[in-house]
XYZ file of C-alpha atoms in Angstrom:
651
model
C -41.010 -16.215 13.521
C -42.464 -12.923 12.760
C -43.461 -14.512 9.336
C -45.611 -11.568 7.614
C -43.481 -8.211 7.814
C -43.313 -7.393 4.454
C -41.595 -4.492 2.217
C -42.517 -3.915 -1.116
C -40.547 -1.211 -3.248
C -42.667 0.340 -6.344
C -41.321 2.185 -9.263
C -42.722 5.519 -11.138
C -42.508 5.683 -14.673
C -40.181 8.559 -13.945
C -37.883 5.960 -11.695
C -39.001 7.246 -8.224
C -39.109 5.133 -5.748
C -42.158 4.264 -3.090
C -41.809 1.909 -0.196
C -44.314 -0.014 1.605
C -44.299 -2.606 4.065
C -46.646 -4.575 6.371
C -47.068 -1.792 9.101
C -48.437 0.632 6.237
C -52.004 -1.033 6.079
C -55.021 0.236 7.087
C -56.652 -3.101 7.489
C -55.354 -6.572 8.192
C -57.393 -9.633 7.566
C -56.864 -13.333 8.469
C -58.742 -16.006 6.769
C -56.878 -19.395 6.871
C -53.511 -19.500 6.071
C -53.810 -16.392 4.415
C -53.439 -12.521 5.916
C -54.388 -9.860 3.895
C -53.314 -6.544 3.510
C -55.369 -3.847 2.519
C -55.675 0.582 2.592
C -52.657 0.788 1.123
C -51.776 3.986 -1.565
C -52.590 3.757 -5.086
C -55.153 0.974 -3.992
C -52.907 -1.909 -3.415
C -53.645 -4.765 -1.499
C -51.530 -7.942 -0.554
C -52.007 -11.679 0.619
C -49.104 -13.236 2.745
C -49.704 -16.637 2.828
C -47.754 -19.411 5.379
C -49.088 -22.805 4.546
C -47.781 -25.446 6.822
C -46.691 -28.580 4.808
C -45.915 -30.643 7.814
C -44.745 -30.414 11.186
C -40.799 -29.099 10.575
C -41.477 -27.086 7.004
C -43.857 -24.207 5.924
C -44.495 -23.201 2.239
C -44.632 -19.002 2.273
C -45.411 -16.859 -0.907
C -47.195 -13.756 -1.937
C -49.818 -11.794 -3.989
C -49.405 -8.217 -4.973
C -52.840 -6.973 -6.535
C -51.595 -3.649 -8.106
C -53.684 -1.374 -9.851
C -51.439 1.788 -9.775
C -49.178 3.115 -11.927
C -46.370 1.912 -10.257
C -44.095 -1.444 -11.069
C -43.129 -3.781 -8.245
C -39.523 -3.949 -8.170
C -38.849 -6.318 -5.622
C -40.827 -7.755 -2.515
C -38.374 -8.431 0.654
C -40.794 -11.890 2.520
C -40.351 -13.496 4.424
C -38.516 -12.051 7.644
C -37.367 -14.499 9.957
C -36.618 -13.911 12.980
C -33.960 -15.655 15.038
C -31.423 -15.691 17.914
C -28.416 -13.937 18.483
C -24.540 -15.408 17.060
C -21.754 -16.630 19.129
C -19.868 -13.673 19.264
C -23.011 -11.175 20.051
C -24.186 -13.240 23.024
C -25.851 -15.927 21.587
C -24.856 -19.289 20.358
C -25.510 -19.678 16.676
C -23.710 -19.101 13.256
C -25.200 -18.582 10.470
C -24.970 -20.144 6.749
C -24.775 -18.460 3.118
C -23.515 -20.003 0.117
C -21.335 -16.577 -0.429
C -18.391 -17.168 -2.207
C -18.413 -21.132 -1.961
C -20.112 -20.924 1.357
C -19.125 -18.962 4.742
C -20.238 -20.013 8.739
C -20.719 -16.423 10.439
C -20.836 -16.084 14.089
C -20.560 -12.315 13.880
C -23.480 -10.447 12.411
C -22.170 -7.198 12.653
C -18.443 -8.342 11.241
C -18.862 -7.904 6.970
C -19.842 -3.997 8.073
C -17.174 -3.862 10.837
C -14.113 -6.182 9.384
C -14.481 -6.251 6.081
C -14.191 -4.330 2.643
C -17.629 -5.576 1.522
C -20.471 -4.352 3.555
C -23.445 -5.401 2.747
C -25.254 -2.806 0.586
C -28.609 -2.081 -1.064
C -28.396 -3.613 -4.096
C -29.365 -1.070 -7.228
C -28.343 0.288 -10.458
C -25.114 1.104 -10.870
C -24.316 -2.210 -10.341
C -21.304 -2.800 -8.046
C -18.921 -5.848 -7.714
C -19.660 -7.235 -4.474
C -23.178 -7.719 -3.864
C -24.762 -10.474 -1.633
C -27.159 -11.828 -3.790
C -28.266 -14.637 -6.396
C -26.884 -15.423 -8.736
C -23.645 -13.241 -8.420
C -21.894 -13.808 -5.102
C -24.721 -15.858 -3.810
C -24.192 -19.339 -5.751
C -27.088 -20.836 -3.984
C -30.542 -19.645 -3.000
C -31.152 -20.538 0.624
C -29.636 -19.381 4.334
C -29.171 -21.224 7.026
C -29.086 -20.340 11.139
C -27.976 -22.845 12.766
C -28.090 -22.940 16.685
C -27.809 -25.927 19.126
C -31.974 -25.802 20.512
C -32.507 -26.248 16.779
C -31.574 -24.699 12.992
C -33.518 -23.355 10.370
C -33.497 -23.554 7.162
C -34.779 -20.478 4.176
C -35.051 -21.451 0.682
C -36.572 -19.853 -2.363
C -36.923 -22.993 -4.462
C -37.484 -20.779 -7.932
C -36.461 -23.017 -10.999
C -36.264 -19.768 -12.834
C -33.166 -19.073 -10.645
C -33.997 -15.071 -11.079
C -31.875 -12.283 -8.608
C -32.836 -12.316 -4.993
C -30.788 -10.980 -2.267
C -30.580 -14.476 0.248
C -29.213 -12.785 3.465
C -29.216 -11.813 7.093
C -29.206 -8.033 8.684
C -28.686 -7.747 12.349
C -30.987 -6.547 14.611
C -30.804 -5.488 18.404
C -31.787 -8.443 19.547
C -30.803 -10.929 16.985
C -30.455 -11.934 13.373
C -33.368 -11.703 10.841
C -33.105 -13.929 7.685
C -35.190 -12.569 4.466
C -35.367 -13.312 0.910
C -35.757 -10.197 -1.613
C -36.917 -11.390 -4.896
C -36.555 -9.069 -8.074
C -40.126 -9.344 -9.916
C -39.708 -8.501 -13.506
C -42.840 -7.122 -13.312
C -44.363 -4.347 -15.545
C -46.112 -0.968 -14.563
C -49.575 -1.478 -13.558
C -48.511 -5.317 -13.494
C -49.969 -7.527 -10.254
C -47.422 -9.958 -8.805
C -47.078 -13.077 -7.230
C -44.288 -15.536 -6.106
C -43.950 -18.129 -8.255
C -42.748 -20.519 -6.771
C -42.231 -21.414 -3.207
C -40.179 -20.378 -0.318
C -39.244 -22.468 2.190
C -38.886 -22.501 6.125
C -37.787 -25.931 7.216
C -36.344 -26.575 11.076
C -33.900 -29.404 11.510
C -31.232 -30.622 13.852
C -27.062 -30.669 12.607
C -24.518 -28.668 10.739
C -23.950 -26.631 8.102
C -24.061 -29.903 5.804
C -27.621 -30.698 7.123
C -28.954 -27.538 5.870
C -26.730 -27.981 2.608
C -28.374 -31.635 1.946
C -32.242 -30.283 1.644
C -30.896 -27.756 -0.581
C -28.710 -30.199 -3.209
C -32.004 -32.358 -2.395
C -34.114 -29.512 -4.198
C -31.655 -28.852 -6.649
C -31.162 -32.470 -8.039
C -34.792 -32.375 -8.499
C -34.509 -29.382 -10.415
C -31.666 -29.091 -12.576
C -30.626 -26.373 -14.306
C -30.967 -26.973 -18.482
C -27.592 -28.422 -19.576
C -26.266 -29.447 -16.461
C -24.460 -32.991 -16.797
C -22.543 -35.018 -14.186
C -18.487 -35.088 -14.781
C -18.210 -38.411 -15.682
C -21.344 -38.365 -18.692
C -20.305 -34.250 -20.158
C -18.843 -34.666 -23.312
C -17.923 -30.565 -23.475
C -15.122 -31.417 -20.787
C -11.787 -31.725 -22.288
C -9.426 -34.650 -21.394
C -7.032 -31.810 -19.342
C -10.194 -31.411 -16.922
C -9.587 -34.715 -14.830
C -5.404 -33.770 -14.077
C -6.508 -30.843 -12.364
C -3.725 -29.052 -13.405
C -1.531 -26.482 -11.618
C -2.692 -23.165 -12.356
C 0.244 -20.584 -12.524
C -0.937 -16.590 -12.758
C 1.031 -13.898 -13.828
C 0.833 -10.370 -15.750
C 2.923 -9.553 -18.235
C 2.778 -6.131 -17.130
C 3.107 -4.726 -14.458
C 3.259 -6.597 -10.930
C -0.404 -5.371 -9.771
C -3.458 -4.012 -11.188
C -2.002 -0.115 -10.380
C 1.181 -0.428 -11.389
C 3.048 1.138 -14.604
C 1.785 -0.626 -17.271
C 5.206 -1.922 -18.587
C 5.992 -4.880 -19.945
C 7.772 -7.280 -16.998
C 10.704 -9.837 -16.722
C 7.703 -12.582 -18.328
C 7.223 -10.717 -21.589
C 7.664 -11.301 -24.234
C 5.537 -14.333 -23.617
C 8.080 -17.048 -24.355
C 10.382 -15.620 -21.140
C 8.374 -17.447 -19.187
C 8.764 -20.895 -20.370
C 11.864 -21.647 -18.247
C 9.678 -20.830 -15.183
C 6.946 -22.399 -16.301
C 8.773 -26.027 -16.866
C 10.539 -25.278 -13.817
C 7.142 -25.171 -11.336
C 6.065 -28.285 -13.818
C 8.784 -30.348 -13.609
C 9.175 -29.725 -9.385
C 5.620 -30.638 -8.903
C 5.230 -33.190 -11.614
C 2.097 -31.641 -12.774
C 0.381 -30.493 -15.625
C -0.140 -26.650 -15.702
C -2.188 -23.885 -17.229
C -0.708 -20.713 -17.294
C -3.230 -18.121 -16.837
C -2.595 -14.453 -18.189
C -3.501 -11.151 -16.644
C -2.496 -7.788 -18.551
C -2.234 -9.556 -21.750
C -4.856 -7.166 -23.525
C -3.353 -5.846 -26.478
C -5.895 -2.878 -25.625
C -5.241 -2.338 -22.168
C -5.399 -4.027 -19.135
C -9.270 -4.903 -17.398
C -10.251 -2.040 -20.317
C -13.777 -4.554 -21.717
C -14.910 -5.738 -23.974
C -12.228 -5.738 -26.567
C -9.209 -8.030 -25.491
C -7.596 -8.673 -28.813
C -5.398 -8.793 -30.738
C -2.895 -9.787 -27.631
C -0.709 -7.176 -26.143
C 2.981 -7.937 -28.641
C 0.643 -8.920 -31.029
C -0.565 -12.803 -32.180
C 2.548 -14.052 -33.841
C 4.376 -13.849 -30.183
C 1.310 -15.176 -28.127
C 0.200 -18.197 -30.531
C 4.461 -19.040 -30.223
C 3.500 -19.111 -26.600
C 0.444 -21.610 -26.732
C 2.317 -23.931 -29.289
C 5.158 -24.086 -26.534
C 2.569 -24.681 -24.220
C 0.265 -27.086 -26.006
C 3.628 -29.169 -26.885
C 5.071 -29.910 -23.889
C 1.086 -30.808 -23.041
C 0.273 -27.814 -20.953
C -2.594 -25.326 -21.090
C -3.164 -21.735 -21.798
C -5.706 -19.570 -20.330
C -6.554 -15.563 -20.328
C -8.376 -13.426 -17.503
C -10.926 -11.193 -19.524
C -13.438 -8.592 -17.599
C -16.685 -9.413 -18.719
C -19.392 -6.784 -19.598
C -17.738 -3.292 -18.886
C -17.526 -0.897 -21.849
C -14.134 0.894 -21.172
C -14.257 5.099 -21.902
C -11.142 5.378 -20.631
C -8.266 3.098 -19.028
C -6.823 5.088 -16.136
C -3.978 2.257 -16.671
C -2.850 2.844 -20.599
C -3.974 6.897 -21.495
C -3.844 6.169 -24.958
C -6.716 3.741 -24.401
C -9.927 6.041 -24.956
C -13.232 5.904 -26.501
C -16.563 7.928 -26.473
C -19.584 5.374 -26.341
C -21.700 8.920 -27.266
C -19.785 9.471 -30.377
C -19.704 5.899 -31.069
C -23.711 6.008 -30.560
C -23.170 2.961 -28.266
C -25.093 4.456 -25.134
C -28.252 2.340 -26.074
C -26.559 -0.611 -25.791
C -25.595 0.436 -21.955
C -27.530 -0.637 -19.145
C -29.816 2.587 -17.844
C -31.041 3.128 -14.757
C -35.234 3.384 -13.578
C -35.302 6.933 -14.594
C -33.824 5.740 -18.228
C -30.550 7.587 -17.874
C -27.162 5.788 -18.304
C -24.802 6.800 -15.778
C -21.199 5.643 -15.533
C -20.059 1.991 -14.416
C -19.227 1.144 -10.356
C -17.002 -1.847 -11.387
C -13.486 -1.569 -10.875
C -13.095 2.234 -11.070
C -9.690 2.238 -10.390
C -8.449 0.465 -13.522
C -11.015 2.362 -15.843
C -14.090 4.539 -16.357
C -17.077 3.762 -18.712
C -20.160 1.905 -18.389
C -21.931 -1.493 -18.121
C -23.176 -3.539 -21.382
C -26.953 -4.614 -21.468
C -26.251 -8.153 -22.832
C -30.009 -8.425 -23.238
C -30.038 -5.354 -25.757
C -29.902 -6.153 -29.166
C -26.625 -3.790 -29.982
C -24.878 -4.827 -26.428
C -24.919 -8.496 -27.648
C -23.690 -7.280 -31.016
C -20.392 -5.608 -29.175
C -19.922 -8.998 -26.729
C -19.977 -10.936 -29.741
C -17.516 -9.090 -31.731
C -15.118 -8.229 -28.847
C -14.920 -11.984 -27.798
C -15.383 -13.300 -31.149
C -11.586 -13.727 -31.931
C -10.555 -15.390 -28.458
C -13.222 -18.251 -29.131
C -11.177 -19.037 -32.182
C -7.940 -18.459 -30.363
C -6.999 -22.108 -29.401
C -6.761 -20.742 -25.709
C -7.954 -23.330 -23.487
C -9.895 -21.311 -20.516
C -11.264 -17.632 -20.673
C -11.995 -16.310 -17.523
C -14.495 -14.793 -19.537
C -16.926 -12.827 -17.283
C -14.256 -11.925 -14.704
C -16.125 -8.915 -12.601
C -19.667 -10.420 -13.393
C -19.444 -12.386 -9.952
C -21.357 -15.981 -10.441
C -21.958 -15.003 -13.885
C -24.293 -13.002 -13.846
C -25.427 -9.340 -15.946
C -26.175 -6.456 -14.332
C -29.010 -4.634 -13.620
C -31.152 -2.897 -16.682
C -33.956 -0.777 -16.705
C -34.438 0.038 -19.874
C -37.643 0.289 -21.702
C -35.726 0.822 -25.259
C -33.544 -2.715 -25.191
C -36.963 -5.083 -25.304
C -36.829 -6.708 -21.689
C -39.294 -6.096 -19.244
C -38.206 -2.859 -17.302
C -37.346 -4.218 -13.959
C -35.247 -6.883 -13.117
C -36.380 -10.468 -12.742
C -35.855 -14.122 -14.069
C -34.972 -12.648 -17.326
C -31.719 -11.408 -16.401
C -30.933 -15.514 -15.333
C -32.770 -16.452 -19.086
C -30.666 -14.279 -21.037
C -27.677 -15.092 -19.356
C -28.123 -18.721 -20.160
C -28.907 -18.469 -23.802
C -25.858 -16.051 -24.126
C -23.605 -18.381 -22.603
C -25.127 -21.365 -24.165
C -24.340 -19.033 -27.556
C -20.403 -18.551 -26.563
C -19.939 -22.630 -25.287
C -21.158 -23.240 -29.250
C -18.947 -20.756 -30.804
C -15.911 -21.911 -28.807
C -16.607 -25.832 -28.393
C -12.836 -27.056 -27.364
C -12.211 -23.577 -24.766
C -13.781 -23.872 -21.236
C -15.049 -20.827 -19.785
C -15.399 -19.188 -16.452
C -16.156 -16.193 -14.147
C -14.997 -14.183 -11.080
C -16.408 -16.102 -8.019
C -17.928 -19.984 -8.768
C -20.565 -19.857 -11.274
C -23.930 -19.693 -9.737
C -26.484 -22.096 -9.786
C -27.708 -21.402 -13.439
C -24.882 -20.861 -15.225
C -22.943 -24.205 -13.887
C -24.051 -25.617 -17.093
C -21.916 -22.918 -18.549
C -18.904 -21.881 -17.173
C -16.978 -25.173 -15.932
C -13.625 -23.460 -14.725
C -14.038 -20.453 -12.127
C -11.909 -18.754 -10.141
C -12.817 -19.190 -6.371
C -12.937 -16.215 -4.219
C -13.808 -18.303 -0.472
C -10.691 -16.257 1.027
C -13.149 -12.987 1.394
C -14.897 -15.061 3.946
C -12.157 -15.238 6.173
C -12.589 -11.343 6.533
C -15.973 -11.667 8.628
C -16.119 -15.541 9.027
C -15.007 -18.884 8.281
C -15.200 -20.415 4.495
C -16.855 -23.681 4.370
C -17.127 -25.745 1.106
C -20.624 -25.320 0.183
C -20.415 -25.287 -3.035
C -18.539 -28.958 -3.607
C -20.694 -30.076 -1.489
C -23.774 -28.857 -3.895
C -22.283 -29.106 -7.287
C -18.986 -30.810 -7.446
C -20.606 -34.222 -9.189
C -21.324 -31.441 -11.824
C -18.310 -28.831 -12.569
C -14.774 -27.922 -10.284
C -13.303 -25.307 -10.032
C -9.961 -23.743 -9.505
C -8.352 -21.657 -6.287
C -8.198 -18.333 -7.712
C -5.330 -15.764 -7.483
C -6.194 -15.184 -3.902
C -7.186 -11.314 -4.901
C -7.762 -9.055 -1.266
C -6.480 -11.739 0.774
C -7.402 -10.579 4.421
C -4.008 -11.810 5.903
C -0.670 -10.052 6.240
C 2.227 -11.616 4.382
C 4.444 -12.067 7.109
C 1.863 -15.061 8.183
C 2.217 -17.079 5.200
C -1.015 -18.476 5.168
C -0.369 -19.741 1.185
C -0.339 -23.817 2.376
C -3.652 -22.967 4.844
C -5.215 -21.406 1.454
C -4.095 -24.339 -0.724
C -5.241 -26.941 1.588
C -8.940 -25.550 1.716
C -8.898 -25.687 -2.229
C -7.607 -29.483 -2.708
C -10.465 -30.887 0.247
C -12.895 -29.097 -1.680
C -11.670 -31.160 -4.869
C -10.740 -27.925 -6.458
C -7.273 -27.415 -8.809
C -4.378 -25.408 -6.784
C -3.237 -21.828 -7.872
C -0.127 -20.231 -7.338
C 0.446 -16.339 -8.849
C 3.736 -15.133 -10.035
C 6.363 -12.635 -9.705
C 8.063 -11.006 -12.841
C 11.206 -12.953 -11.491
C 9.717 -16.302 -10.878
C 8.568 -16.043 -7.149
C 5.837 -16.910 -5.998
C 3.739 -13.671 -5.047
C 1.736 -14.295 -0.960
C -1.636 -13.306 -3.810
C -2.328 -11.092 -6.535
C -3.090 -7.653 -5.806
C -0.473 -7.917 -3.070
C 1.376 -4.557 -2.765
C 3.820 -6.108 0.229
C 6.402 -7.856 -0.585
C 8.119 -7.814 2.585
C 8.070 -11.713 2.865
C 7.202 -13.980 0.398
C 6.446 -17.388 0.353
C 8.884 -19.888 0.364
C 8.635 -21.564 -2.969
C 10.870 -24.781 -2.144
C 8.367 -25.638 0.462
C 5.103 -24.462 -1.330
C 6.607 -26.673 -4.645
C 7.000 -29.368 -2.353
C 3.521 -29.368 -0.866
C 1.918 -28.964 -4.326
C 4.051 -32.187 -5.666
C 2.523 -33.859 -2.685
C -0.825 -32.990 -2.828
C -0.976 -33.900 -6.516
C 0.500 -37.445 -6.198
C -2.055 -37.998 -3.585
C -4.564 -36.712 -6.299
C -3.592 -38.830 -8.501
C -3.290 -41.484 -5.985
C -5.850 -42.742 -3.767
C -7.842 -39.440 -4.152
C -8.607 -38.803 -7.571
C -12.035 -40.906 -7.877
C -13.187 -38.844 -4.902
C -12.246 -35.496 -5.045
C -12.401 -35.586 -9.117
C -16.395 -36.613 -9.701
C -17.122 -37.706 -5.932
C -19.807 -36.827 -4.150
C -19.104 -34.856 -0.641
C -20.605 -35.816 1.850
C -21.359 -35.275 5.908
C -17.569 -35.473 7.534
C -17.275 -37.373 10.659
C -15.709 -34.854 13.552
C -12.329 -34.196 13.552
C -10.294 -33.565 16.683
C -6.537 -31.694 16.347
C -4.629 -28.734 17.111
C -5.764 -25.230 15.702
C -3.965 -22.471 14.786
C -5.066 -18.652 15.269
C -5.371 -16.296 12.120
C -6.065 -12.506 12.164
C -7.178 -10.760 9.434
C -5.908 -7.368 8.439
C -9.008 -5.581 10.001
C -8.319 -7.720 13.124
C -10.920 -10.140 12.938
C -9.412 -13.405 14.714
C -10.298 -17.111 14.691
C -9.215 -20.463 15.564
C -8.588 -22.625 11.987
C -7.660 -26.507 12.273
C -4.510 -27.228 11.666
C -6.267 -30.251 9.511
C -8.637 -29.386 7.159
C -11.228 -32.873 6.156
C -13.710 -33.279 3.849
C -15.869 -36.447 3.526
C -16.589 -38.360 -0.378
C -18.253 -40.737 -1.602
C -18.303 -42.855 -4.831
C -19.553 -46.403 -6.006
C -20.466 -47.283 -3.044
C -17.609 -46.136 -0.901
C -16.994 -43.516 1.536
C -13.471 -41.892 2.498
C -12.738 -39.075 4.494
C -9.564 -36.964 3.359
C -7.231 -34.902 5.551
C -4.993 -32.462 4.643
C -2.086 -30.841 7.117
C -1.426 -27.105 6.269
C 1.072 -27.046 8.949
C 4.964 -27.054 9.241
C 4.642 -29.706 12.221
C 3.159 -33.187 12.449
C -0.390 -33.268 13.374
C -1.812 -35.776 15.633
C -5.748 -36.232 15.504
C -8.996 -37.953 17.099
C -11.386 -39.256 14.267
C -13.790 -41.876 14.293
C -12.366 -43.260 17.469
C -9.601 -43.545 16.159
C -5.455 -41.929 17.086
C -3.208 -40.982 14.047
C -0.433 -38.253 12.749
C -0.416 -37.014 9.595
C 3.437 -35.175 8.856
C 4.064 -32.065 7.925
C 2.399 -30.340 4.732
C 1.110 -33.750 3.667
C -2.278 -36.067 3.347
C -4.039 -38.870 4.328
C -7.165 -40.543 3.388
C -9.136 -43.049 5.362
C -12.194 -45.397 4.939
C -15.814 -44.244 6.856
């Protein structure tokens, strides 16, 4: 471990930017546990500190004394350094709870096979960024390696933004935690709370256990298991069928016209169709339904063919005991759709610009997020006039009757984006505000909309599972530079699910059909399946798809759906609904070889397992994604599972 590199970046009132880092003092000092760093500019002096708490696990943190001008935006410590991956010479992987939780074996593969690189995070904002809470839903890392794995963990009960990650080196892998400081010009700094090396011997659930161990100790406010949340409606525990579809349009590019499932009510005979083949309750989830135009935020209503057609739709629905739901984009403010032309606005002539996030120098420059589909800029949801617009955009939909919102779809995990401001009343960098603010906003929206469940883009992260119960899971961008593991079940699942999500940049060509592989990683994880339509009733390979060469067959995904769910409801249901995951016992079978579009190749199980427990007992569940019969080796034991079907056994 080189433990006490460092890198600190300061702020000028003017937004400038000054770096320092561990190499840049004059003067190092050891004295105990602590090394301190002094001769730096502007006067400032530091204290790493590496406190061993017992013979696997040290306790790191740091003090900034700071008596410059400057404000401490964020301190990158520890750096960890560690061995090299499997597929750069070593033998490790690596662990990080992005999107549900990824194994990486490739450091170099998210800049090399994948359309999200890892980039410096800053204001603008952008969509894709690996850190807490946004895409990161948990705040540790893990490398794990066969001599031994280690374990990083910023145990902050303040949850604030921190990148968690890894950067590849020559030689290796270093691990680091960046932690945004809140802190104010002239303002000293130091960690609050601890950060945590730990070594240990397993798999990726080893390192996940001393995380959930942390976490149950420290709950987020509000959080409640399943079984004891009385904001879950009675729908929650079916784990219905989730069937997306626009109602204009077939992508998010496309001519803006209304489709073969609009006027709303066209759909219905589709709709009963998928419900009455699989025998399962549904929730048909909108895109493009926007009566202003489509992923144009904040303002979604009145719906597109106005409310007398779309509350027909979710009395239909609600009758025949189905579910309604809406995609929504969160906290963009839209100048101009480049999807519907009529749709524009000035936010200067509207004198809306001070409720827009601004950057370190003050100035509000246009919105990163989702540039194709419109131009504008991002909504400080801690200002006092951006809260005003959220609240009256969203205002209507909460007294909708709609049953799910996919409310903050674009704010990935649930979280704002960054603020500088020194006009809105938060401090002027970001910190553990940003996580506070969030919380009371969304606390605000569960009590103004009591019977609708809401969600975001990627699982909710750690704070704001208290929040947003129903999120659309994005674990298929791992398979672009790894392999998705389900992390987050096995962290949070007592607690919230979640459901597949429309599959949106799905690394793998269509002609592979890789739907049923997809599916089957969603139902072990104890999440609710997904399917996305076609204006004519097919079933579209994911949304966003622009190939529709092959699609998938939807006799044989119906069939596997109607399967899975009667084993749901079956012998699975107590498990996968409120269960606890657990360690799986090794599973031996055939595997099957994927590529992604950017050619990144791996070897998937033709079974995919996850282990449960509840009062008292413990099951392990298998799921075959495969058109063939699948014989396997578990637990000393020989058995086939058929074709596209389950099986659950006693540990």
């Amino acid at each position: 471990m080189n433990s006490h590199n460092f890198t600190i970046q300061l702020r000028s009132a003017n937004g400038e930017k000054l770096c320092l880092s561990a190499s840049d003092a004059s003067a190092i000092n050891q004295i105990d546990n602590d090394v301190i760093f002094t001769g730096f500019v502007e006067g400032i002096s530091v204290v790493a500190t590496a406190t061993p708490v017992s013979s696997t696990e040290t306790e790191w943190s740091l003090t900034i004394d700071n008596p410059s001008a400057y404000a401490i935006e964020w301190v990158d410590y520890p750096c960890i350094k560690c061995e090299k991956l499997k597929r750069n010479g070593g033998d490790a992987q690596i662990l990080s709870s992005y999107n549900e939780g990824v194994i990486i074996e490739d450091a170099f593969a998210r800049d090399t096979s994948s359309p999200f690189p890892q980039k410096q995070v800053e204001y603008p904002s952008e969509g894709a960024y690996y850190m807490f809470p946004h895409m990161l839903s948990a705040q540790f890392i893990a490398h794990l390696a066969p001599t031994g794995c280690l374990y990083l963990g910023a145990h902050d009960p303040a949850r604030g933004p921190k990148s968690i990650d890894y950067r590849a080196t020559e030689d290796g892998v270093e691990l680091f935690v960046k932690t945004f400081t809140g802190a104010s010009y002239g303002e000293n700094y130091s960690l609050t709370y601890p950060i945590i090396t730990k070594s240990f011997e397993g798999d990726w659930e080893d390192a996940a256990t001393i995380y959930r161990n942390w976490f149950e100790a420290n709950l987020p406010d509000g959080a409640v298991k399943i079984p004891m949340n009385p904001r879950l409606p009675e729908w929650y525990a079916d784990s219905p069928l989730i069937i997306a579809y626009p109602v204009r349009g077939i992508h998010d590019m496309d001519e803006m016209t209304p489709n073969a499932l609009f006027p709303y009510m066209q759909a219905m005979p589709v709709v009963e169709q998928i419900a009455r083949e699989t025998q399962t309750r549904v929730m048909v989830l909108l895109m493009h339904w926007e009566g202003t135009a489509p992923w144009a935020p904040p303002y979604v209503w009145p719906p597109y063919g106005g409310e007398a057609s779309f509350r027909e739709f979710l009395d239909a629905l609600h009758k025949q005991g189905h579910l309604l739901g809406v995609y929504c984009s969160g906290f963009g403010w839209t100048e101009q759709s480049n999807l519907i032309a009529e749709y524009a606005r000035s936010a200067e002539k509207e004198g809306l610009l001070d409720a827009m996030c601004a950057g370190p120098d003050g100035k509000v420059l246009l919105s990163k997020i989702c540039t194709f589909q419109r131009s504008g800029y991002d909504i400080c949801p801690a200002s006092k006039k951006g809260r005003e617009l959220l609240n009256e955009a969203y205002s209507p939909l909460f007294s909708s009757g709609v049953d799910y919102a996919q409310i903050l779809d674009q704010n990935h995990g649930g979280a704002q984006y960054f603020c500088y401001s020194r006009e809105h009343g938060h401090p002027a960098m970001p910190g553990s505000w940003m996580t506070k603010n969030m919380q009371s906003l969304l606390s605000e929206w569960n009590s103004l909309a009591p019977s609708m469940l809401m969600g975001c883009e990627s699982a909710a992260a750690e704070p704001f599972t208290p929040n947003l119960l129903f999120s659309d899971n994005r674990f298929e961008l791992n398979y672009y530079f790894g392999r998705p593991v389900p992390l987050y079940a096995f962290i949070y699942h007592e607690y919230l699910r979640n459901f597949m999500g429309n599959q949106v940049s799905c690394p793998f060509p269509v002609k592979d059909g890789t739907l049923c592989m997809r599916m089957a990683h969603s139902f072990v994880a104890g999440d609710a399946l997904t399917v996305t339509l076609m204006p004519n009733g097919e079933f579209m390979p994911n949304w966003g798809c622009r190939d529709f060469s092959v699609l998938p067959d939807k006799k044989t995904h119906l069939a596997f759906i109607k399967r899975l769910m009667e084993f749901y409801r079956g012998p699975a249901k107590q498990y996968l609904y409120a269960g606890r995951m657990i360690k799986a016992l090794p599973v031996e079978c055939p595997t099957i070889s994927v590529k992604t579009i950017f050619g990144y190749e791996q070897e998937l199980p033709a079974v995919f397992s996850t282990a449960w427990e509840n009062e008292g007992k413990r099951v392990q569940i298998f799921v075959n994604h495969t058109a063939n019969d699948v014989t396997c080796t578990w637990n000393g034991q020989h058995f086939t599972i058929p074709a596209l079907d389950a099986l659950i056994k006693e540990i």
